[in-house]
Tab-separated table of C-alpha atoms and ligand atoms in Angstrom:
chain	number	residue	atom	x	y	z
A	490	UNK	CA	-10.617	23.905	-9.517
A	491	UNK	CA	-9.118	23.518	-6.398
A	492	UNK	CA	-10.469	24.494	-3.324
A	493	UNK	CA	-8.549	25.008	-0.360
A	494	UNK	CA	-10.170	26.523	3.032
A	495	UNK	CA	-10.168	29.566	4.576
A	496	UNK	CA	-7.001	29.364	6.670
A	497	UNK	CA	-5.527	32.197	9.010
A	498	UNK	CA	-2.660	32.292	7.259
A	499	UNK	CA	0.647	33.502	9.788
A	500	UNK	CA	3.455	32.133	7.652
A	501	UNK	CA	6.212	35.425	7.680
A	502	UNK	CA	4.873	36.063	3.767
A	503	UNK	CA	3.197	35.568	1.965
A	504	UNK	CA	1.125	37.511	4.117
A	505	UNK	CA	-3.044	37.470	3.140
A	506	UNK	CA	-4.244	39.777	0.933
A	507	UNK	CA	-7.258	42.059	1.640
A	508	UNK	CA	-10.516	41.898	-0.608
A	509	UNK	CA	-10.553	45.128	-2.488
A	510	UNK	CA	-6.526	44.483	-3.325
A	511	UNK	CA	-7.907	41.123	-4.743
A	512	UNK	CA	-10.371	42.461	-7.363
A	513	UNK	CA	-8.083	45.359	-8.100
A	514	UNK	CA	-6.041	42.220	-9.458
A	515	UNK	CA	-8.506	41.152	-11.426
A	516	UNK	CA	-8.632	44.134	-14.104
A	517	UNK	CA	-8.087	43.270	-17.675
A	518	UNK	CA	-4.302	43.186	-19.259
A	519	UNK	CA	-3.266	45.961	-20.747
A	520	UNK	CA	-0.534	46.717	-23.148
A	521	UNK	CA	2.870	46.794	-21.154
A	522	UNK	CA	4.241	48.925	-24.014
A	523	UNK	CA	1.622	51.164	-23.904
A	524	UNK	CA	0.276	54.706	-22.309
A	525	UNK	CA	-1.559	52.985	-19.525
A	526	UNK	CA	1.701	50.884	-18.047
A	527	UNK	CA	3.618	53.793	-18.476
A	528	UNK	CA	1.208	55.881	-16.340
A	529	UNK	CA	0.433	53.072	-14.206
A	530	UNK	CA	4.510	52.371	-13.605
A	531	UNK	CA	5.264	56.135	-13.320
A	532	UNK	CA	2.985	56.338	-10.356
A	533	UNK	CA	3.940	53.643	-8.219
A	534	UNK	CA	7.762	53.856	-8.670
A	535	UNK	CA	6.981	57.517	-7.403
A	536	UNK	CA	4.877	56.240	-4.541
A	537	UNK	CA	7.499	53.293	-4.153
A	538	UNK	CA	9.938	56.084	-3.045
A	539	UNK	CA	7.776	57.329	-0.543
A	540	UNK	CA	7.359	54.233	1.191
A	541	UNK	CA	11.322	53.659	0.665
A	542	UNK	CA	11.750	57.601	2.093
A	543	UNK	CA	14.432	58.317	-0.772
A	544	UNK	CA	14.875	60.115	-3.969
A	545	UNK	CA	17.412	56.863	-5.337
A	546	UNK	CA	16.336	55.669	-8.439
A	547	UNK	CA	14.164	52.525	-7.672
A	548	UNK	CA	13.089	49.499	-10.121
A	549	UNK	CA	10.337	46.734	-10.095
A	550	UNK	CA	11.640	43.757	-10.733
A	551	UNK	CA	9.472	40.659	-11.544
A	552	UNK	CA	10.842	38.349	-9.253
A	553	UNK	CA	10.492	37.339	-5.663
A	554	UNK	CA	12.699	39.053	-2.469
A	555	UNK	CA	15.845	37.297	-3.861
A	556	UNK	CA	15.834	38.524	-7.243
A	557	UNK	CA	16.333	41.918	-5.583
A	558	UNK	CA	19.156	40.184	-3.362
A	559	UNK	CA	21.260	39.198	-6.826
A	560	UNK	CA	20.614	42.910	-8.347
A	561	UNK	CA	22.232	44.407	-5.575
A	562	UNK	CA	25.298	42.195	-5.342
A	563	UNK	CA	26.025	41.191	-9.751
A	564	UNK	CA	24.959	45.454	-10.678
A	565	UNK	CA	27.363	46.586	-8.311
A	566	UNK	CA	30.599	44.218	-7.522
A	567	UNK	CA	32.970	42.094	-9.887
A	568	UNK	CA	34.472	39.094	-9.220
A	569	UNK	CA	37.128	38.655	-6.945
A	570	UNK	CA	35.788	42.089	-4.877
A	571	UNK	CA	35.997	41.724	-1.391
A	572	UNK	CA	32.882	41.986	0.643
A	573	UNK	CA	31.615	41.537	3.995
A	574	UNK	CA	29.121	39.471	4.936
A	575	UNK	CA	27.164	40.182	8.577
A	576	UNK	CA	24.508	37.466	9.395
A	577	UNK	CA	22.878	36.063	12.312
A	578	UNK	CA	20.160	33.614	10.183
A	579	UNK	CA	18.963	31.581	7.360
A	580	UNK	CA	18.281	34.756	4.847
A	581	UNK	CA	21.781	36.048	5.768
A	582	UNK	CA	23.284	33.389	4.723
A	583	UNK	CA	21.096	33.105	1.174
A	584	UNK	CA	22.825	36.976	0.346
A	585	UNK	CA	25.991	35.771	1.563
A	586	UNK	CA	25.720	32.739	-0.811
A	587	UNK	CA	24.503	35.095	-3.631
A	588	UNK	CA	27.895	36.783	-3.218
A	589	UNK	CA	29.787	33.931	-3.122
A	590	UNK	CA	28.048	32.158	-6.402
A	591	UNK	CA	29.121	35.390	-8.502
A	592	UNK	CA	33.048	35.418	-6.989
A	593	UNK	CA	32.674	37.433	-4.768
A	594	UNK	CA	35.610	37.064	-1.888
A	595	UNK	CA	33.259	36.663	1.403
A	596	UNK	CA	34.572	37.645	4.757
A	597	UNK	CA	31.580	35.999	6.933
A	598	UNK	CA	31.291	37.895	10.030
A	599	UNK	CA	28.896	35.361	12.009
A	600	UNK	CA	27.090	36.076	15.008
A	601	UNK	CA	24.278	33.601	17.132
A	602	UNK	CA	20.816	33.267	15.537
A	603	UNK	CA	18.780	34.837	17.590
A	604	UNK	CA	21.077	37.800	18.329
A	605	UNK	CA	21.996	40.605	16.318
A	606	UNK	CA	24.530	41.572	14.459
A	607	UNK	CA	27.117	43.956	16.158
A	608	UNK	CA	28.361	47.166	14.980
A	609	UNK	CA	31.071	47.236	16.399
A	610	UNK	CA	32.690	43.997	15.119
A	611	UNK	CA	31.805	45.263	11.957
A	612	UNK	CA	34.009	48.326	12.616
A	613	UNK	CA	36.234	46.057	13.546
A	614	UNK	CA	36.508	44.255	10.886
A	615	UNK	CA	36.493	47.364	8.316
A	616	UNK	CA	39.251	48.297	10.182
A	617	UNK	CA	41.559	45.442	9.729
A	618	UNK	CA	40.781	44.937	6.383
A	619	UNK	CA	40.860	48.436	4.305
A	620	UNK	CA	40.642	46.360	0.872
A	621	UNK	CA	36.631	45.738	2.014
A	622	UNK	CA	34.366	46.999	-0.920
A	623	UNK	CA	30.862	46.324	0.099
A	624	UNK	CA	28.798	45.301	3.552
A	625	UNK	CA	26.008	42.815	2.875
A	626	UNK	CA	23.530	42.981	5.549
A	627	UNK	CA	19.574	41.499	6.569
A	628	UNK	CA	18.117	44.431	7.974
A	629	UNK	CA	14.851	41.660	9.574
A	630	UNK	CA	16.197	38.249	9.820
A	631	UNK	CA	12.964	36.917	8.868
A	632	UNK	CA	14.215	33.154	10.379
A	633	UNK	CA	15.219	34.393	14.131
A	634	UNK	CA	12.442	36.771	14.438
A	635	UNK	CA	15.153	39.654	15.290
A	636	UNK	CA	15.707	42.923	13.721
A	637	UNK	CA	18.890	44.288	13.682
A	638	UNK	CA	20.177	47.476	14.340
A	639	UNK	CA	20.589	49.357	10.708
A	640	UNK	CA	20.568	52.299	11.835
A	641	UNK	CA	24.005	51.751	13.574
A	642	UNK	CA	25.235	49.456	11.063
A	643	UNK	CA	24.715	52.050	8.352
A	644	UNK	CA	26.215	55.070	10.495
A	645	UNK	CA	29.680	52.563	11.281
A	646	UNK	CA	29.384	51.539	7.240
A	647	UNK	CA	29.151	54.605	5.559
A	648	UNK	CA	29.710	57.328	7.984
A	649	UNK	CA	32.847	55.994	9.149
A	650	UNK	CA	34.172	53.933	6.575
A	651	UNK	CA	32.258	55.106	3.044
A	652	UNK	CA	31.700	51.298	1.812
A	653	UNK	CA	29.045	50.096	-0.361
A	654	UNK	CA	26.086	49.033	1.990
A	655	UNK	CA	23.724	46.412	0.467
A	656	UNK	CA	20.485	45.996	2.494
A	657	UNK	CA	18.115	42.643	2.701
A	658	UNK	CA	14.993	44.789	3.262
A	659	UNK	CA	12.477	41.586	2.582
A	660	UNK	CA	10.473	41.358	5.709
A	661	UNK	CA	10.992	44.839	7.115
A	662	UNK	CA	10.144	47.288	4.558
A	663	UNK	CA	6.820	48.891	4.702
A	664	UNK	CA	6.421	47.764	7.807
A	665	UNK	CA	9.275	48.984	10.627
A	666	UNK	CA	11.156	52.085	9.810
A	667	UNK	CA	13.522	51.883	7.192
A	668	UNK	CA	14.686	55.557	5.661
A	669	UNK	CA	16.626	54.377	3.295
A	670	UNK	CA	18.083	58.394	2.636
A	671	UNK	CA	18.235	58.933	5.745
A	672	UNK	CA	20.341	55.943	6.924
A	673	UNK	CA	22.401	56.072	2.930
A	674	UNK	CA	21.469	53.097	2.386
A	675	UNK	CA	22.843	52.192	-0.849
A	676	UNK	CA	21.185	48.839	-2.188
A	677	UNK	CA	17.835	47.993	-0.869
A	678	UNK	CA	15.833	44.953	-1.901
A	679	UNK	CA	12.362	44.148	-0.826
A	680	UNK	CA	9.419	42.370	-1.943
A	681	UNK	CA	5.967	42.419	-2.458
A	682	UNK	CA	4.534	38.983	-0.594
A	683	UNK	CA	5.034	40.524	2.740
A	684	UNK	CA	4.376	44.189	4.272
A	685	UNK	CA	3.261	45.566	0.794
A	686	UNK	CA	0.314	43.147	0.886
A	687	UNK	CA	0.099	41.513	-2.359
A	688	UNK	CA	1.147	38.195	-3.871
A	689	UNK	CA	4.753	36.900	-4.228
A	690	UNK	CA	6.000	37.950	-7.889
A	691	UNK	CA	7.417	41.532	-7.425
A	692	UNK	CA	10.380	42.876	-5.954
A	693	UNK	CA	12.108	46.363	-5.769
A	694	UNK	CA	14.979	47.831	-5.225
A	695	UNK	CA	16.819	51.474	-4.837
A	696	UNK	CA	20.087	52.601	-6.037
A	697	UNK	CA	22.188	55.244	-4.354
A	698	UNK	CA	24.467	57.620	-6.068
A	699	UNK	CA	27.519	55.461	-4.719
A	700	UNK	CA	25.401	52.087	-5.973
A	701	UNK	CA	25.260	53.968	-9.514
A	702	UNK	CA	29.267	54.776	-9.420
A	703	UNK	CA	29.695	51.239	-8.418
A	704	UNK	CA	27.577	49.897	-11.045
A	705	UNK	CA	29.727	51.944	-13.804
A	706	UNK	CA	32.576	49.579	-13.140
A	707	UNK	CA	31.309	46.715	-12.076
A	708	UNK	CA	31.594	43.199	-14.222
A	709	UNK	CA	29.644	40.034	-12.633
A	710	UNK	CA	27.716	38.714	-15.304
A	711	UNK	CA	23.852	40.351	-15.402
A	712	UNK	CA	21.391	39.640	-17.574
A	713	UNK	CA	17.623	39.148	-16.542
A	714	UNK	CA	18.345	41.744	-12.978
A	715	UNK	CA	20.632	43.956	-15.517
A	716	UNK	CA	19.725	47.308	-13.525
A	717	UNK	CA	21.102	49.680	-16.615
A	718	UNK	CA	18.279	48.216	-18.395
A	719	UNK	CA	15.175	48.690	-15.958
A	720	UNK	CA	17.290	52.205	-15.966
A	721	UNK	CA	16.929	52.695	-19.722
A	722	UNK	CA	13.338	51.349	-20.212
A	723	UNK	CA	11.790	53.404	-17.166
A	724	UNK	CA	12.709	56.611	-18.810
A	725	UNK	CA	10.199	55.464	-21.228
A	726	UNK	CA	7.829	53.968	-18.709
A	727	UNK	CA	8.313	50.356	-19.129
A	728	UNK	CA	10.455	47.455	-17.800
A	729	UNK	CA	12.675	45.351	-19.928
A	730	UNK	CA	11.092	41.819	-19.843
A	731	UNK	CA	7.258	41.414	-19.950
A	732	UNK	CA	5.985	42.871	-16.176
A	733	UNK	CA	3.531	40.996	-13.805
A	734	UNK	CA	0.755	43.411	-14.537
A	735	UNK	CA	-1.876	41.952	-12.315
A	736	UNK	CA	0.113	42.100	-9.122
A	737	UNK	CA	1.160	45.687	-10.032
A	738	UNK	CA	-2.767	46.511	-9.960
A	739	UNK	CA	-2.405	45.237	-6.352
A	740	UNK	CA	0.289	47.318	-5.813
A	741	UNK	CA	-0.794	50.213	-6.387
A	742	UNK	CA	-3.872	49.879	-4.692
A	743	UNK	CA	-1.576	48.777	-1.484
A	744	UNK	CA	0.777	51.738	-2.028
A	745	UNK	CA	-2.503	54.241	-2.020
A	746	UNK	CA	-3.818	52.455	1.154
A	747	UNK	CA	-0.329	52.421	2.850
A	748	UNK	CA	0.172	56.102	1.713
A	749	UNK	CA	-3.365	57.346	2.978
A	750	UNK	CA	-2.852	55.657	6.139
A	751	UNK	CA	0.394	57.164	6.540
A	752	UNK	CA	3.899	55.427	7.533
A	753	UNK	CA	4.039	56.145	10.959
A	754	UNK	CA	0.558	54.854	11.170
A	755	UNK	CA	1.973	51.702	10.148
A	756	UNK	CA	5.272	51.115	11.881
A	757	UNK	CA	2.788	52.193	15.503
A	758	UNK	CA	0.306	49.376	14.018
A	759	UNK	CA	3.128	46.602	13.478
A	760	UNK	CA	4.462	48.049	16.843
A	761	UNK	CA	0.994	47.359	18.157
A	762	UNK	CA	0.525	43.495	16.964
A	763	UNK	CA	4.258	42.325	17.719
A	764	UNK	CA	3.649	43.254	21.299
A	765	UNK	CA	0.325	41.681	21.659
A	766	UNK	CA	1.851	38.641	19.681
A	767	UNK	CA	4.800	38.249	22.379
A	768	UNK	CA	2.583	38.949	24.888
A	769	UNK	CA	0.398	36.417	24.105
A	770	UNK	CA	3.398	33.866	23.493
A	771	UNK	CA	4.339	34.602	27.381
A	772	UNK	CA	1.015	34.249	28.636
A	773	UNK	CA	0.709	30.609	27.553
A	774	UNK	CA	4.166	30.068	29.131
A	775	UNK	CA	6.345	30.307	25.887
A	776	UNK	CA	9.488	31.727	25.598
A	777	UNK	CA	11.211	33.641	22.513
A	778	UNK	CA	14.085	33.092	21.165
A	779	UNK	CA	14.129	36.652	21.009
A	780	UNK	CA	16.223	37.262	24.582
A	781	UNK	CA	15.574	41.183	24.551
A	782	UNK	CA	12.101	42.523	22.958
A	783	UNK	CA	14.342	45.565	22.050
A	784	UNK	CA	15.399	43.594	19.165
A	785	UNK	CA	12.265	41.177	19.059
A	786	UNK	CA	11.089	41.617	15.598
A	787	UNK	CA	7.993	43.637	14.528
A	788	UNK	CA	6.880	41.633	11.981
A	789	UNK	CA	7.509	37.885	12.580
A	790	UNK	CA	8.074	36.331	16.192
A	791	UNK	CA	9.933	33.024	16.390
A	792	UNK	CA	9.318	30.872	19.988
A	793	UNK	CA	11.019	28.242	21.345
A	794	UNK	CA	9.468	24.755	21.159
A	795	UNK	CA	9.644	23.772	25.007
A	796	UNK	CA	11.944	20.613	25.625
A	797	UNK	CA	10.175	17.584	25.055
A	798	UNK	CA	7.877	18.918	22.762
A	799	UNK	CA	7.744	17.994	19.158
A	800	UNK	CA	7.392	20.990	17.159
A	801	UNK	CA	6.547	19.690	13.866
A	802	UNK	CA	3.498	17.870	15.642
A	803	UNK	CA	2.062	21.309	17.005
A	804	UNK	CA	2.357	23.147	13.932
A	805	UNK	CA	0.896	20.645	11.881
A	806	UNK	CA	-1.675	20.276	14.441
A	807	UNK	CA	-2.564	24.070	14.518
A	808	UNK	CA	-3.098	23.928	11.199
A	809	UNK	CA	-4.981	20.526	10.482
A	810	UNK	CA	-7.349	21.016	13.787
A	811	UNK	CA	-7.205	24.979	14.037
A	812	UNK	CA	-6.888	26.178	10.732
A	813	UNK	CA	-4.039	28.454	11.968
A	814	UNK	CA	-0.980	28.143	9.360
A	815	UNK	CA	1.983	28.631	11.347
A	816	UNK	CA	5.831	28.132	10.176
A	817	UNK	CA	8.714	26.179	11.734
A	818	UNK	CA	12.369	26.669	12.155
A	819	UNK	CA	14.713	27.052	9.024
A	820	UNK	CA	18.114	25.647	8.702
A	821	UNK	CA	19.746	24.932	12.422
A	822	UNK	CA	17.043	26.236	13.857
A	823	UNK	CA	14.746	23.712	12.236
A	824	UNK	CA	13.029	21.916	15.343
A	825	UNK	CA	13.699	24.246	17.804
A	826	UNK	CA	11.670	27.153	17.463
A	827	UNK	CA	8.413	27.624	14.965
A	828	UNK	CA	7.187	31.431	14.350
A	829	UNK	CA	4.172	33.385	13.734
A	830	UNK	CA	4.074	36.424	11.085
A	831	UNK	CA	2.500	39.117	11.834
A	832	UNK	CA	3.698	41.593	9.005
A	833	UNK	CA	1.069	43.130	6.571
A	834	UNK	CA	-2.909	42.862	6.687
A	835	UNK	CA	-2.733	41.570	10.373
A	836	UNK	CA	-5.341	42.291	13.014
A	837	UNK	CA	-5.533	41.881	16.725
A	838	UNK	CA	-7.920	39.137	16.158
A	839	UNK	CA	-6.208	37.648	13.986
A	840	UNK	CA	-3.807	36.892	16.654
A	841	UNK	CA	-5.993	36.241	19.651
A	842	UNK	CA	-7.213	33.550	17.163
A	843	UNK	CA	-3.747	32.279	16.577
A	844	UNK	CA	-3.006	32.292	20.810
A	845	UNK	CA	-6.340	30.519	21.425
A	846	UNK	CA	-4.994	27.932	18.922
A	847	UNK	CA	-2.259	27.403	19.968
A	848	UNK	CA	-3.265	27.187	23.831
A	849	UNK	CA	-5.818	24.166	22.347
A	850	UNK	CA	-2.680	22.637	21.185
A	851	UNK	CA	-0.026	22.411	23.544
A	852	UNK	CA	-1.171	19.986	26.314
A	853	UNK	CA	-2.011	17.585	23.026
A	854	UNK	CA	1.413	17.855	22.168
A	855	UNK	CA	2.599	17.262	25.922
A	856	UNK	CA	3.092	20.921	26.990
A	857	UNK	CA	2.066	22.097	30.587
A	858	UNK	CA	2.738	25.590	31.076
A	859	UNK	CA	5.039	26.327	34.034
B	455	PMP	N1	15.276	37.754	2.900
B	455	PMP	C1	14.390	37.746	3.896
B	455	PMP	C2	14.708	38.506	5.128
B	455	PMP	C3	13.200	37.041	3.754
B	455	PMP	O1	12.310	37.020	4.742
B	455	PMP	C4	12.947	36.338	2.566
B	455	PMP	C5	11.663	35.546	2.360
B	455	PMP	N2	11.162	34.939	3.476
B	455	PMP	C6	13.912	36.386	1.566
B	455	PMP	C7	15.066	37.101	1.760
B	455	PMP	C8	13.731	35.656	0.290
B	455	PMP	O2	12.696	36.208	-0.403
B	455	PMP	P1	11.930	35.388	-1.552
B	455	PMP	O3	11.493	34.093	-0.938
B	455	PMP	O4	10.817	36.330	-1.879
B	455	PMP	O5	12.887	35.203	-2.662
């Protein structure tokens, strides 16, 4: 057996999972074609909806954040469709790629990492080019640590323009504000390692009205994420392909918890721990890369590595010395920054722990605070 140690764990997913989710998980297998998945899937697509604030259709996929990524983009485009592509990180990038694998033509509207992405380019850009079918967009860019403003992406997307909007909802849903009726949001993806509070191995995803008209016409070769299918087998309460039943034990467990605790109650308690977390950052003389905490993200905080420092070195030493598991930078951001989650089954503590590690850290890596 292998037996790693207890390690606060504040990777951005997959986030720690609480005790009572953990033995939920342990429940015998039952038969996926059977009365007990059916009731079991009927109830947490339902409370799925809740938590998504829609009345869309919405499937579980077995499959991490990305499988959700590819359903939106092969169930609802063709090859050759134009699509625009708004990014400002790693995980843009990844659903920009996704389009481009299937032939999909990519305009790739590019803005800093560490900044968000602007509306109003994107208006701009609808504007020169009518023949744009779908906007692909990150709604937490889980690599810069910044959330970007949906709300008025969505209203420039759809209310002005009527295109297909396709949402990377990974690291924000169940955990920041994200009404996915209320901003028609077409596509949404998300996942279950991260604000839902259970292991990697799920993800979901909505369909609007527009999404299913889309769908009807649309040819990029589908198999395994083939969304007519999970269509056709949830009317008789399964999926198509053999469902990882353990983790949706967990879910539903984290759905009831998330439910009974209610939503606001958990946007005002990731509110709560991102501002302590950047708080703390600044106390030990830190910066984020985050330049305005308007945008800072709620659920994953990325801070510069001071100038001279070696990054890599503090992280690994946080976690070998402190038993805090932090992450570094991804892609060109690799180096420069490392980041602290904060999304999910998170407490204060938790994070006073993290600070006080960190704090032991830095003048063994070199750092002296300002
Ligand atoms: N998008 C975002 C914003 C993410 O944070 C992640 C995971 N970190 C992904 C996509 C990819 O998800 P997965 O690793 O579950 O496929």
């Amino acid at each position: 057996m292998l037996n790693f140690p207890e390690q606060n764990l504040r990777t951005p997913g997959p986030t720690p999972i609480p005790d009572d989710i953990v033995e939920a998980m342990s429940r015998p297998m039952i038969n996926h074609r059977g009365p007990e998945f059916l009731e079991l899937l009927t109830r947490v697509t339902g409370q799925l909806k809740q938590v998504f604030m829609t009345a869309n259709d919405l499937y579980i996929l077995t499959a991490s954040g990305t499988g959700s990524l590819e359903a939106s983009i092969v169930n609802t485009l063709s090859p050759g469709d134009k699509v625009l592509s708004a990014t400002a990180g790693a995980f843009g990038d990844r659903f920009t790629d996704i389009a481009k694998a299937y032939g999909a033509e990519v305009e790739h509207l590019q803005f800093e990492w560490g900044s968000i992405v602007d509306p109003e380019a994107i208006r701009k850009s609808l504007s020169q080019d009518p023949q744009i079918k779908a906007v692909l967009v990150t709604h937490n860019e889980t690599s810069t640590g910044i959330t970007h403003p949906l709300a008025d992406v969505a209203s420039v997307v759809k209310g002005e323009f009527d295109k297909l909007l396709l949402v990377d909802a990974v690291s924000s849903l169940a955990c920041v504000p994200l009404p996915v009726d209320g901003w028609n949001c077409d596509l949404v993806g998300t996942a279950s390692q991260k604000g839902f509070m259970i292991p990697p191995g799920l993800a979901f995803i909505s369909i609007s009205e527009a999404g299913h008209e889309a769908q009807a016409s649309a040819t990029m070769p589908r198999f395994y994420f083939d969304l007519a299918e999970a269509q056709s087998y949830l009317e008789r309460g399964q999926t198509p392909w053999t469902p990882a039943i353990s983790a949706l034990y967990g879910l539903s467990l984290a759905l009831d918890k998330l439910l009974a605790e209610g939503l606001e109650n958990v946007y005002e308690r990731h509110t709560n721990i991102a501002q302590i977390t950047r708080d703390g950052v600044k106390n030990l003389g830190l910066e984020l890369l985050a330049q305005d905490d308007a945008y800072a993200s709620d659920t994953v905080t990325a801070i510069k590595i001071p100038e001279n420092i070696d990054g890599a070195k503090l992280v690994n030493m946080v976690r070998t010395e402190e038993n805090v598991v932090l992450a570094g930078g991804q892609g060109k951001l690799s180096g420069k920054i490392f980041r602290i989650g904060h999304m999910g089954a998170v407490t204060p503590a938790d994070i006073e722990e993290v600070m006080e590690a960190i704090k032991i850290v830095l003048p063994k890596v070199g750092f002296s605070a300002p």
